[in-house]
Structure formats: structure tokens, C-alpha cells
XYZ file of C-alpha atoms in Angstrom:
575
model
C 58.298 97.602 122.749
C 61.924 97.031 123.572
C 63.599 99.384 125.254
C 67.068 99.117 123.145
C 67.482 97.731 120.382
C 70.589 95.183 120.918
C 71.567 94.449 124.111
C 75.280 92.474 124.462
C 74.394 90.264 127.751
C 76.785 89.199 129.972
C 80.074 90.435 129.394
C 83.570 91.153 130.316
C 82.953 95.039 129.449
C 86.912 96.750 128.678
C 85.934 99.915 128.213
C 88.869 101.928 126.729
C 89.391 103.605 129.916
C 91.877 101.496 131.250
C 90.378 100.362 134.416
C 89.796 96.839 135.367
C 87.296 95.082 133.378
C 84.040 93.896 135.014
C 80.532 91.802 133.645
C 78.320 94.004 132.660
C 75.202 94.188 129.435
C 75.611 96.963 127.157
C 72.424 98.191 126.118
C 72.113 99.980 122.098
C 69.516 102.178 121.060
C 70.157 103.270 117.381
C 73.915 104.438 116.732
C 74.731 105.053 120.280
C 75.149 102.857 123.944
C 72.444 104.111 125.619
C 73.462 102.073 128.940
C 75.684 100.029 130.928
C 74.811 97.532 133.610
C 73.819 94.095 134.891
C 70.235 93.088 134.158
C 69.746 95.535 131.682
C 65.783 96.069 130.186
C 65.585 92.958 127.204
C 66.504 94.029 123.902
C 65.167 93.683 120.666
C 68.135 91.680 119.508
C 70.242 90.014 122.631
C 73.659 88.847 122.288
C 74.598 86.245 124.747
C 78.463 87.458 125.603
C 79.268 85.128 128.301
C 82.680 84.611 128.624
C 84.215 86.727 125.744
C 85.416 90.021 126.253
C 83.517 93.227 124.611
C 85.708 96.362 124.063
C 85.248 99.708 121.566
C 85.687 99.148 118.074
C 89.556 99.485 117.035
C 90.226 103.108 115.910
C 93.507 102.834 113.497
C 95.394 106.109 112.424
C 97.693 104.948 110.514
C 96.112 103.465 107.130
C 96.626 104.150 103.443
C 92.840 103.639 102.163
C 93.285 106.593 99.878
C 92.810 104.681 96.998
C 90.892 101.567 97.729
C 87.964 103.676 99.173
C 87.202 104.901 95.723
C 86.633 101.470 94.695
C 85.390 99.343 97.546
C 83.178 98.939 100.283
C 85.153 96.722 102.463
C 88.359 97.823 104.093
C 90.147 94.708 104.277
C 92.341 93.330 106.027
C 92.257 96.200 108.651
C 87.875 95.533 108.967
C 88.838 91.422 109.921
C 90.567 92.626 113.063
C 88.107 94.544 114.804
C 88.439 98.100 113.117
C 85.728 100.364 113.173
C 87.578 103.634 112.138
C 90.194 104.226 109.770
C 92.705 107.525 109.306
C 94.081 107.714 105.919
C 96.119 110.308 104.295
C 99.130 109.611 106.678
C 103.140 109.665 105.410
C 102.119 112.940 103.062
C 101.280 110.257 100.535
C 97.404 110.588 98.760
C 95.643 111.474 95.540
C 94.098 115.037 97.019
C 94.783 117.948 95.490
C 95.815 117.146 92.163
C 96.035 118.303 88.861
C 95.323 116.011 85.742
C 98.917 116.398 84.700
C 100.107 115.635 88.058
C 98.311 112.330 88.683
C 101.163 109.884 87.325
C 103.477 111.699 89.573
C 101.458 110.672 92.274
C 100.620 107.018 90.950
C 104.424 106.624 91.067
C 104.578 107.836 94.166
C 102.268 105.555 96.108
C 103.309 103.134 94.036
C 106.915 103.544 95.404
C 106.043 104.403 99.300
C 103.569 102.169 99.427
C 103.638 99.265 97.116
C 100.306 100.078 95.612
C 100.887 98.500 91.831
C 100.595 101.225 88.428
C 97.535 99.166 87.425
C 96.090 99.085 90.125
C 95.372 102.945 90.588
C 94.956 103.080 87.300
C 91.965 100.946 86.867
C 90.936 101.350 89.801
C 91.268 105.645 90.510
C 87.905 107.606 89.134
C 90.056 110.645 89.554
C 86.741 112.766 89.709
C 88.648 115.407 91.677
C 90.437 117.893 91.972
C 91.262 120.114 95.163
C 90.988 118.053 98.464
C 87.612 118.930 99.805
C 86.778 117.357 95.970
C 87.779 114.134 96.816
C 86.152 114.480 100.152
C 83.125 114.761 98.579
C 83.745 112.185 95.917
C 83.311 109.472 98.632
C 80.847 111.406 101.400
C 77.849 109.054 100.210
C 79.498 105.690 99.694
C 79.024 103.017 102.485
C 81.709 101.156 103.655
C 81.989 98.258 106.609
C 83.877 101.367 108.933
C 84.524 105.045 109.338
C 86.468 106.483 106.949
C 88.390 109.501 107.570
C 91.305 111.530 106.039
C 94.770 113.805 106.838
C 95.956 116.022 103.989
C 98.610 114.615 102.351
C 101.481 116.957 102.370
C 103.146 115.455 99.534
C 99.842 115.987 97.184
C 99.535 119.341 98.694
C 103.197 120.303 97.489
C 103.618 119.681 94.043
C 99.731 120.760 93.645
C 100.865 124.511 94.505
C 104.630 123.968 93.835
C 104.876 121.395 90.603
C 108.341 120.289 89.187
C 109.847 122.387 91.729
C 108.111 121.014 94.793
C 108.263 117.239 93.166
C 112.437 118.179 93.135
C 112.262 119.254 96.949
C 113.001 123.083 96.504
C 112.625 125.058 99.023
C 108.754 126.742 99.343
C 108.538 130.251 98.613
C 106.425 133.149 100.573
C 104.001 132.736 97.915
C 104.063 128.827 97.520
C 103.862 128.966 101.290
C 100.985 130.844 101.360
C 98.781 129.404 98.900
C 99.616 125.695 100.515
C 98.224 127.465 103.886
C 95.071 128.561 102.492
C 94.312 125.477 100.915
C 94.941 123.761 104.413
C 92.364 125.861 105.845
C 90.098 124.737 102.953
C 91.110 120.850 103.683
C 90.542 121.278 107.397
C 87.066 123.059 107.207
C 86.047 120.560 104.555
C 86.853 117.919 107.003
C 90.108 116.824 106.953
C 91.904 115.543 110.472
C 95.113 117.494 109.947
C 97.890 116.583 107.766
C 100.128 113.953 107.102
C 103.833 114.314 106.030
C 107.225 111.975 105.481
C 110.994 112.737 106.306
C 112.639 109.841 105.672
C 114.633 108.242 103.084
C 112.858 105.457 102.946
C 110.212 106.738 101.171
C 110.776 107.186 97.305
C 108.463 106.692 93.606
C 109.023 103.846 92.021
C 111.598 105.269 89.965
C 113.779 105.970 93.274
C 113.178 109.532 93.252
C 112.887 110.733 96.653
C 109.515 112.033 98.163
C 108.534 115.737 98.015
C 108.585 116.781 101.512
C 111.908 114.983 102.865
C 113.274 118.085 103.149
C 110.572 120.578 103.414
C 112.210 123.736 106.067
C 110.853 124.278 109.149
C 109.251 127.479 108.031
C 106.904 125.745 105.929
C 105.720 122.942 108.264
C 105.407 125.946 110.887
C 103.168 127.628 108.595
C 100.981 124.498 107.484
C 100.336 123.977 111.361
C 99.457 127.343 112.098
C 97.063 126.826 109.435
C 95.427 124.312 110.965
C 95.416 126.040 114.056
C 93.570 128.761 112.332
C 90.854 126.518 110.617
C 90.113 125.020 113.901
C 91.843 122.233 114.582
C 94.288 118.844 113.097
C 96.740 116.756 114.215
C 99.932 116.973 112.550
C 101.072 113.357 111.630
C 105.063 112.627 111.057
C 107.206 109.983 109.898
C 110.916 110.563 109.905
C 114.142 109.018 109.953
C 115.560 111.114 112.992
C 118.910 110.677 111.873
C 119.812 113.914 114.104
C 117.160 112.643 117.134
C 117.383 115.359 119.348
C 117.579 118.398 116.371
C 114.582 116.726 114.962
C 112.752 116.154 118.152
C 113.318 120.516 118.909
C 111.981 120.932 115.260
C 108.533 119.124 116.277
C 108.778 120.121 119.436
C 108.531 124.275 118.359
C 105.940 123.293 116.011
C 103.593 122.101 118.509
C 104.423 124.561 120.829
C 103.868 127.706 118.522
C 100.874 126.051 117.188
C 99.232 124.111 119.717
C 98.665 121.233 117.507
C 98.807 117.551 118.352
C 101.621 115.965 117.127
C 102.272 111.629 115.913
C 104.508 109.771 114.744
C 105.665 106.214 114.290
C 108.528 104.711 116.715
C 109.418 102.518 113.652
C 111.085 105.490 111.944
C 113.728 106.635 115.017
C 117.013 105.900 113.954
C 117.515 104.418 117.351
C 115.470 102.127 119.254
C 113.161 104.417 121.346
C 113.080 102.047 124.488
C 117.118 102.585 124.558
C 116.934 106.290 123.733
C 116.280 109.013 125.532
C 113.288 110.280 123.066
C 110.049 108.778 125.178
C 111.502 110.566 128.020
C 111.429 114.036 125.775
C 107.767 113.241 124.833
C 106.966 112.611 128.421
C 108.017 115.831 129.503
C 106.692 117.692 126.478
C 103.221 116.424 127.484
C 103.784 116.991 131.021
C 104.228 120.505 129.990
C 101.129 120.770 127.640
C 101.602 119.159 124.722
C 100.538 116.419 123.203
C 102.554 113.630 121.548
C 101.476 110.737 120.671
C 104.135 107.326 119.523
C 102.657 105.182 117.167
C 104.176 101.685 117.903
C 103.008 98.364 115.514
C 103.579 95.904 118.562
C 105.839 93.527 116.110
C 109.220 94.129 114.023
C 109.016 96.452 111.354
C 109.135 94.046 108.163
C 107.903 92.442 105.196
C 106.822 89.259 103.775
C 108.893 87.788 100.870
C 107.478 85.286 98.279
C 107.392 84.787 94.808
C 103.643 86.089 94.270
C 105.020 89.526 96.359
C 107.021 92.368 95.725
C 110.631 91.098 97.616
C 112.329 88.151 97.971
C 116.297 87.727 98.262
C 116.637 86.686 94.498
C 113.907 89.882 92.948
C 117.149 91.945 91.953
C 119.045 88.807 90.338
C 118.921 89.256 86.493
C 118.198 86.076 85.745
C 115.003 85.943 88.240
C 114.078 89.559 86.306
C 114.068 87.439 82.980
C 111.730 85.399 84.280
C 109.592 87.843 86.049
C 107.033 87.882 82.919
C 105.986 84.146 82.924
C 103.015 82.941 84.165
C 103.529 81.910 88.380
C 103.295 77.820 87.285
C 105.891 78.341 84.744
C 108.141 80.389 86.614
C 107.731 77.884 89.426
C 109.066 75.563 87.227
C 111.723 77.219 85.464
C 112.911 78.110 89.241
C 113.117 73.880 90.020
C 116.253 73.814 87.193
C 119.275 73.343 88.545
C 120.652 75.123 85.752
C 118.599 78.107 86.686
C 119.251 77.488 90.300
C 123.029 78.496 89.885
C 122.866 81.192 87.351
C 120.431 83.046 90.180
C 122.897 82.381 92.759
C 125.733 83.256 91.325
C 124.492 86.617 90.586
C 125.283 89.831 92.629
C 122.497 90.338 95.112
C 122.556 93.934 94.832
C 119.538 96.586 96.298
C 117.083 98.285 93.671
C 117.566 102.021 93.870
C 113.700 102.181 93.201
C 112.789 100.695 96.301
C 114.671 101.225 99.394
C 113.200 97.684 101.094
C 115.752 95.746 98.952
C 118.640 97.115 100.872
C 117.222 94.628 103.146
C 116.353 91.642 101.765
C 119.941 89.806 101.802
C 119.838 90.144 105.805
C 119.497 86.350 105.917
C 120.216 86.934 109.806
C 116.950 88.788 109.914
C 115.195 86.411 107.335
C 112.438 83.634 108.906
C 110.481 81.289 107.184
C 106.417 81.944 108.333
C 104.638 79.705 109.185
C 100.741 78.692 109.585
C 100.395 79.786 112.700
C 102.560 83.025 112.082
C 105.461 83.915 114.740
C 106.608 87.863 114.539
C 108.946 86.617 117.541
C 111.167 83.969 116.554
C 114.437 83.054 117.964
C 117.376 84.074 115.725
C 118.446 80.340 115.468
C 115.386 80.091 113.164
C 116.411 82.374 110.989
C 117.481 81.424 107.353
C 121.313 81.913 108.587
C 120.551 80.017 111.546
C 119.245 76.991 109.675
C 121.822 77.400 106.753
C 124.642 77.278 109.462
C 123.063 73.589 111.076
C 122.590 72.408 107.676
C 126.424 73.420 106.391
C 124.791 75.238 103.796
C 124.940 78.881 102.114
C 122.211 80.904 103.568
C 121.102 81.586 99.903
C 120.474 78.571 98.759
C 118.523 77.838 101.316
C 116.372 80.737 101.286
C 116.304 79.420 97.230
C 114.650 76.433 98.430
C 112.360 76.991 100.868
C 110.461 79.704 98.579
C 109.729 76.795 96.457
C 108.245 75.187 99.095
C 104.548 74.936 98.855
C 104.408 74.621 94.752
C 106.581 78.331 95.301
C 103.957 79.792 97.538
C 105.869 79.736 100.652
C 106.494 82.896 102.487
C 109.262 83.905 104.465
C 109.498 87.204 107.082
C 112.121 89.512 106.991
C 112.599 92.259 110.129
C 113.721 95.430 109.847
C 113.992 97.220 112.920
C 112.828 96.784 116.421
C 114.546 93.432 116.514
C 118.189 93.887 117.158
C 118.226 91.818 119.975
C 116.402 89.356 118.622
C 113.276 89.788 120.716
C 110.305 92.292 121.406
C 111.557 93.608 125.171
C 112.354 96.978 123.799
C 108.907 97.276 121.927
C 107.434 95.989 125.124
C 108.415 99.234 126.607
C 107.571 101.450 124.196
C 103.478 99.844 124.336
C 103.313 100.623 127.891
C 105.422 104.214 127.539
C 101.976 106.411 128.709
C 102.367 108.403 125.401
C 102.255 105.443 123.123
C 99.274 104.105 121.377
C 98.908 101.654 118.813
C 99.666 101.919 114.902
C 101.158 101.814 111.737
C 99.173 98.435 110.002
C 99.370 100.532 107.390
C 96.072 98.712 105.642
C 95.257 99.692 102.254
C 98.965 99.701 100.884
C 102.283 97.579 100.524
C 99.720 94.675 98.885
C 102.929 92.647 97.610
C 104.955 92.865 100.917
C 102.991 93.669 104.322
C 100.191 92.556 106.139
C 100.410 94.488 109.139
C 96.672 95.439 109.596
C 96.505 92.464 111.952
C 98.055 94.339 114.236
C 95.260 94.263 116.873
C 94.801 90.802 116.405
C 98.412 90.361 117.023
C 98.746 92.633 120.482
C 95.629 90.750 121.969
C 97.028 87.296 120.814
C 101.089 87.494 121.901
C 100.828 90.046 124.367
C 98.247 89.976 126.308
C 97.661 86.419 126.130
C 100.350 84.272 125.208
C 103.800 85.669 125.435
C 105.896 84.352 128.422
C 107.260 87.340 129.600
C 106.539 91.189 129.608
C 102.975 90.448 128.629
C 100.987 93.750 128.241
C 97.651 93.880 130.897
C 94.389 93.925 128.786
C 92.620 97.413 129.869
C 96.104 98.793 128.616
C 95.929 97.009 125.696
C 92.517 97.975 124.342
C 93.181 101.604 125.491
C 96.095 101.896 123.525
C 93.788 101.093 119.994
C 91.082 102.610 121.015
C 90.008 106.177 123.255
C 94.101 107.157 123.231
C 94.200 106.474 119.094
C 90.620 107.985 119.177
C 91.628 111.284 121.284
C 94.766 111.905 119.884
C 93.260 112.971 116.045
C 89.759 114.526 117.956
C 87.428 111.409 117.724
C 86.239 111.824 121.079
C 82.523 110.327 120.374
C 84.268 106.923 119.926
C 86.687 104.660 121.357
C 84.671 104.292 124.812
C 82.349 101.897 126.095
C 79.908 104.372 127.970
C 76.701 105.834 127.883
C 76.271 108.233 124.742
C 79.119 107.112 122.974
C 78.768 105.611 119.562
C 78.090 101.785 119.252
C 81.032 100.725 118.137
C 81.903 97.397 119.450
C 83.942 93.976 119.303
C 82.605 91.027 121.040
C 85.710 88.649 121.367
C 86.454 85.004 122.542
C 90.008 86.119 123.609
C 90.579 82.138 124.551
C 90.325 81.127 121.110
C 91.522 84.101 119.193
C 93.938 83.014 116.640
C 95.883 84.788 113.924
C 95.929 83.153 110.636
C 98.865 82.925 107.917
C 98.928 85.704 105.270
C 97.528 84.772 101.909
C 97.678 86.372 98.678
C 94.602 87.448 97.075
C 94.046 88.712 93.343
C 90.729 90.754 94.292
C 92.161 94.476 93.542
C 91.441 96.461 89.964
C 93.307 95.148 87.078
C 93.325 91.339 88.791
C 96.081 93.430 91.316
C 97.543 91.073 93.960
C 97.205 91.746 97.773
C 98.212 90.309 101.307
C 95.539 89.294 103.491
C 95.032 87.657 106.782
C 92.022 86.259 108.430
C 91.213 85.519 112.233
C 89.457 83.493 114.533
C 87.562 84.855 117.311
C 85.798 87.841 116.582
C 82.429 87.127 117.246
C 80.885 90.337 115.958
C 82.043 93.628 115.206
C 79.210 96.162 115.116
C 79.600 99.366 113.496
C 77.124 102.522 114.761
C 74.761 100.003 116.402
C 74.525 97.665 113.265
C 76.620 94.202 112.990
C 79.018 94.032 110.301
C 80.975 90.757 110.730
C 79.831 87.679 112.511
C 82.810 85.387 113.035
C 84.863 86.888 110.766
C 82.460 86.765 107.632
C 80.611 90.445 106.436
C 77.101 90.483 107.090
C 76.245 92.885 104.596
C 75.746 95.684 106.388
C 77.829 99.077 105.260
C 76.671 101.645 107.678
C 80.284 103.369 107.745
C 80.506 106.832 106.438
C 83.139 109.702 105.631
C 83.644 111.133 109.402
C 84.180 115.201 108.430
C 86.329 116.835 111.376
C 86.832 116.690 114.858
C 84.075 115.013 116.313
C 83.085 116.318 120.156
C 82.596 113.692 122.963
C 78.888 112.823 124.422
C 77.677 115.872 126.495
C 77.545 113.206 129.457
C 81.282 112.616 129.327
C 82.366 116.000 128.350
């Protein structure tokens, strides 16, 4: 009888630790590594790793699964690039707790944060809950191709106790206050990871009303986080504008303090690029003194993808385009090809859609890139649509008009939002090797008609640790950064290492021939809903609790993911 029952021969073992990688076999008995070393006992499987590099499963915290995991096995895109554990629940956006009367308040709401289309949830949402640990238990027995687990939404979690009044951003009262608390404790000893909230502007339902807990006081997020504090334990996620940096900073700051709670949030949402600002250094010295911080940073621009099959494009405001909006895609193709059409859409105003706060950006044509097949998330500005418009003596517009008809209308053009002032990723080059960063916001399971960033990990292995010519980001620090720091810093410490007792979750990758694929739009979502997804090459196998999931990027069949309830402790070994 073997001794284990897979053993991954011959590999360059990154461990998550951050130290130098080295060849090593890693032996797997069951759900757990039972062993690390060279001529390991044979297995009852072997895996012949030679020259590819085998690292922890990717643990992402920043996902938006809430819905799809009601309806499907596979969490795609995020499972293609070597994810193993997802965190949903995050921006105070979810479906948990919720009346019946309140759940088209929330439909509109994910449907505005997070592009998530009407029909979609509605098809696709069994809605056989009610209070949070409800929906927890709605999914606890399905099987899915990685770990699921969940934050709180805040935003769910305010209008539940509050209604109209916490949908219109009042201010909580004692006794709103106190009911949300107690129903945190419920959500954390049910098995929730903490709770996930949203201060900025950006977010809004799809009928541009602003979300619930933009302005929620200080008193109340106090109070939620002293909750968890008393059911044993979350992380306190945040996204925010920080329009007021440093008065926002000492509000979070207090709040982990006075609680004790670990704190997140995305660099995307500083109002001020973080590698030019003096906020790393604040969270360096807050964790120096205790506390822990952790800066979620996506390792590309903060954008979108524009097309005619997605949600934005430069013309999706233009009255004209609206009136054709209801045609099938062939037609409208075609109706888009007459000149006479042609002018009346450029001619009119390009004006932002108070429903969705992404179109205040989509005339940028500075900031506007056509994408190509082998996708670049660094081009040089003199690619950009202005760029090209200004060599060709052209109007910018017309020929962003033109290439989205490229490719029978299909083509797809990138748009970025922040992090790319300069034109390049320096600054986000120092914000991935800041020592409180860790990778984040792909943001899988939402924004199907406009971002793909789930690809993330794909994309920091790819550009930055292999291919960009400058600034490149060393590997160890690399798969650190996705894995034991994103793992640690929401209380998954059985995961995220490659070391004895740990839980076998694993990537096997030939890093040589990894390669990132062009987004494509799929119609695979409830009600024939549209999505962005994007494929690699490389992963050779991505095994989930000791069982193989994917073999070169195709599912093997195997679901052996489950709900993950709570903080989970780390292996009595490396405790």
C-alpha cells in the first residue's frame, strides 16, 4: 500500500512563505500534505512536476459569488486561474438578511454596484432565505470546484433592521444599532468571516440611488466591530473613496484599535495614488504598533472592458445607440455600419448615465485602448484611442466608432480608471511589494458586462514576475501576496502554505508557457445572461483538498469544495 496518495515529484516547491524556492516532492494523504522532501515514499497517483513551479492554491478575498453560488458549481473565471478559496460578501453588497419585500431593493442594488443583470438574479436567486446564517445554510451541502466562504454584507444587514430609512442613508438609531449588532453576532457564529461594507460614491442601484452605508457614522461601524469582537472573531472589509485620506484613515484606524479587528481594503478606492501618498506609510506604522491592515491591490489599472455585447462603450448613452439597444446583436451590427447612423450617434452629446457612475468615464479616449489577443493592461498612451486618432488626423470618436465594429462588432476595447496616471504600473509596483499589501479585488462573480479581473493571478505571474522589463516583482513575493498573507489576513490559517499538515491545496504551473488569453463573452448565466470570461494556458492542475479539479485548464469533474464556516486554526505543527 502506498504511503500517500498523490505525490507531486520533482518540483520547484514556492511555498507561500516567501523564502527562496527549492525542488522538492510534495507528498498528499487525503485532504492534507502530509510531507515535503526529495525522494519522497511512491504515491498512489505521481505527478511528474519537473520544471514547473508548484505553489498553494490562490486564496482571493475579494469576490462577489453571492449569487452565482446558488446556482452553480463552478466559480468561473476566478477557478481558471488557480483559485482554491473564494471570500464573498465584500463592498456591503449580498442577498443575506433579507426580507421578501426587500429583495428587489437588493437586485437593484447588485445590479448597480456590480453589474449583475435584473434577470439574471431573478432566474437565477432561489431566495430560500431569510436571516444570514439562512443563506449560509442554503448552500452548506452544495459542491463547488473551491472553498466558498462569506462576509456579512453591511448593506443587506442595514435596510434588513433599518428599511426605507436605512435604504435612504439615515442615521442608525440606539435601537437599529443594536439589533444590527446582535444579528452580527448571529452571522459570525454561524460562520461568517466578518463583514463587508462600501463608502464610496461609486457605488449606486441601478436607478443611481446611492448605496446604504456611504454614510453610515462612526458609531455604528464601531458597534458592528465590537460585535464581531464579541462573537469571536472577523475581519472588517472596506472600500471607500477617501476623499478626506487622513480623517478617514483615523476613522479605521480607532475602529481597529477599540476593537481589535483586522481591517482591508482596496488601494483602488484612495482618492490618491497610494504609492505617492503618505497612506502605506500610516498602515505600516499602525501594524508596527499592533494592528493589522491589510491593502488589497489588483496588480493592473482599475478598468473595464467596452464592447457592444457589454455594459459600456463610448456611444451606450447616445440616444440613437439606446434606440437600437433592443435589436438582435447581427442587426444592430448592421444598423451600426450606416453612415447615416454613424453621424446621428456622433453627433449626439456623450453625456454620463446617472445610474451608473462608470460612464463618467467612458469618453476618456486618453485612457481608452483597443485589447488585443494577447491582452496588454500596460500599454503606452500613444496606443490609446486619442493617440491613434491624433496619427490618423481623426476625431477620437469616430475612431473608437470604428474599431468596435471591428471583428463583425465584437471587438473590445480597455478603458483605465485609476492607477494609470502616468501611463504605466511603477506606482502599483510599489504598492505589491508595500509589506502590508496582498493581492485582490478580481472581483469574480460580478460586473459580467464590463470586467474580467479574476485573472488577476494569472496576470501578476505573467507581467510581473516574468515578463515586464522593469520593476518586476520576485516570485516567493508574488505567490505570498495571493496566498498565506490573503489567507491570514480573514483567519484561514489551515491554507495558503505548502507544509506539512496544511490542506492540499495546490497549483502545479509551467510558468514558461503561462499565457493569458483575451476576454470572451459567454451567454452561460440564468435567463441566457451574458458574462466576461478569460481562459489560460499553463496551469497544469489545480487540486482542491487533495483531489484534482482542472487539468490544463479543463474541470475534471471533481467538486470537493465546500462552505468554509469561520476562522479556521492553522495545523498544530505550525501553530
Amino acid at each position: 500500500m502506498s504511503r500517500f496518495d498523490v505525490v507531486i515529484r520533482n518540483g520547484t516547491v514556492v511555498d507561500g512563505r516567501g523564502g527562496d524556492p527549492w525542488i522538492a516532492d510534495v507528498g498528499i494523504v487525503g485532504d492534507r500534505i502530509a510531507a515535503i522532501g526529495r525522494d519522497l515514499a511512491p504515491g498512489a497517483e505521481e505527478i511528474d512536476a519537473t520544471g514547473l513551479i508548484v505553489t498553494p492554491g490562490f486564496v482571493d478575498i475579494h469576490t462577489h459569488y453571492d449569487g452565482q453560488v446558488t446556482w452553480d458549481n463552478h466559480l468561473r473565471p476566478s477557478t481558471s486561474h488557480g483559485v482554491t478559496t473564494i471570500l464573498m460578501g465584500n463592498c456591503g453588497v449580498g442577498f443575506a438578511p433579507c426580507r421578501p419585500e426587500q429583495r428587489e431593493m437588493l437586485v437593484r442594488l447588485m445590479e448597480g454596484v456590480e453589474d449583475i443583470p435584473n434577470p439574471v438574479l431573478t432566474e437565477g436567486l432561489p431566495w430560500n432565505w431569510e436571516s444570514f446564517p439562512d443563506y449560509l445554510d442554503s448552500i452548506a451541502d452544495k459542491p463547488f470546484d473551491a472553498d466558498v466562504a462569506a462576509l456579512l454584507p453591511h448593506a443587506a444587514l442595514r435596510v434588513y433592521v433599518m428599511g426605507e430609512r436605512g435604504e435612504a442613508r439615515e442615521a442608525a438609531k440606539e435601537e437599529d444599532i443594536a439589533r444590527m449588532t446582535a444579528l452580527v453576532c448571529e452571522a459570525v457564529k454561524a460562520g461568517a468571516l466578518g463583514i463587508g461594507t462600501s463608502r464610496t460614491m461609486f457605488h449606486r442601484s441601478i436607478d443611481g440611488h446611492l448605496i446604504p452605508t456611504l454614510t453610515a457614522e462612526e458609531t455604528e461601524l464601531q458597534a458592528l466591530a465590537d460585535a464581531m469582537t464579541a462573537a469571536g472573531g472577523g475581519t472588517f472589509q472596506f472600500v471607500s473613496d477617501f476623499a478626506d485620506e487622513d480623517a478617514e484613515f483615523d476613522m479605521i484606524l480607532r475602529i481597529a484599535e477599540r476593537s481589535g479587528r483586522p481591517i482591508t481594503f482596496p488601494a483602488a478606492g484612495t482618492a490618491r495614488d497610494p504609492a505617492r501618498s503618505h497612506l502605506l506609510a500610516r498602515v505600516r506604522a499602525a501594524n508596527q504598533a499592533g494592528q493589522r491592515i491589510g491593502v488589497q491591490v489588483l496588480g493592473r489599472p482599475t478598468g473595464a472592458i467596452m464592447g457592444h455585447q457589454l455594459t459600456l462603450h463610448p456611444f451606450c448613452t447616445s440616444p440613437t445607440y439606446k434606440s437600437l439597444a433592443h435589436l438582435p446583436f447581427e442587426e444592430k451590427i448592421a444598423r451600426l455600419q450606416r453612415p447615416e447612423i454613424k453621424a446621428a450617434i456622433l453627433a449626439d452629446p456623450l453625456t454620463p448615465d446617472p445610474g451608473n457612475a462608470l460612464t463618467d468615464f467612458v469618453f476618456n479616449f486618453d485612457r481608452i485602448f483597443p485589447l488585443g489577443d494577447n491582452p496588454d493592461y500596460e500599454p503606452s498612451l500613444a496606443d490609446s484611442v486619442a493617440g491613434r486618432a491624433r496619427a490618423l488626423d481623426m476625431p477620437p470618436a469616430e475612431l473608437a466608432y470604428d474599431l468596435l465594429l471591428e471583428k463583425d462588432g465584437k471587438r473590445q476595447l480597455y478603458i483605465t480608471i485609476t492607477h494609470y496616471a502616468e501611463g504605466n504600473l511603477d506606482g502599483m509596483g510599489q504598492i505589491i511589494m508595500h509589506p502590508d499589501s496582498v493581492m485582490g479585488l478580481g472581483d469574480g462573480g460580478a460586473h459580467y458586462g464590463a470586467i474580467c479581473d479574476a485573472s488577476y493571478s494569472t496576470y501578476l505571474l505573467t507581467h510581473w514576475v516574468r515578463d515586464r522589463e522593469r520593476g518586476r516583482v520576485p516570485l516567493p513575493r508574488a505567490i505570498k501576496a495571493m496566498t498565506r498573507d490573503t489567507a491570514e489576513l480573514v483567519g484561514l490559517r489551515d491554507r495558503g502554505v505548502l507544509a506539512e499538515g496544511y490542506r492540499a491545496d495546490i497549483n502545479v504551473i509551467d510558468l514558461e508557457n503561462l499565457r493569458l488569453h483575451a476576454p470572451e463573452v459567454v451567454f452561460d448565466l440564468p435567463a441566457g445572461g451574458r458574462r466576461l470570461m478569460q481562459r489560460a494556458d499553463g496551469y497544469r492542475l489545480t487540486m482542491l483538498a487533495g483531489q484534482i479539479v482542472s487539468r490544463k485548464g479543463e474541470p475534471t469533474g471533481a467538486l470537493p469544495g465546500r462552505l468554509v464556516r469561520g476562522a479556521q486554526p492553522a495545523p498544530v505543527a505550525a501553530a
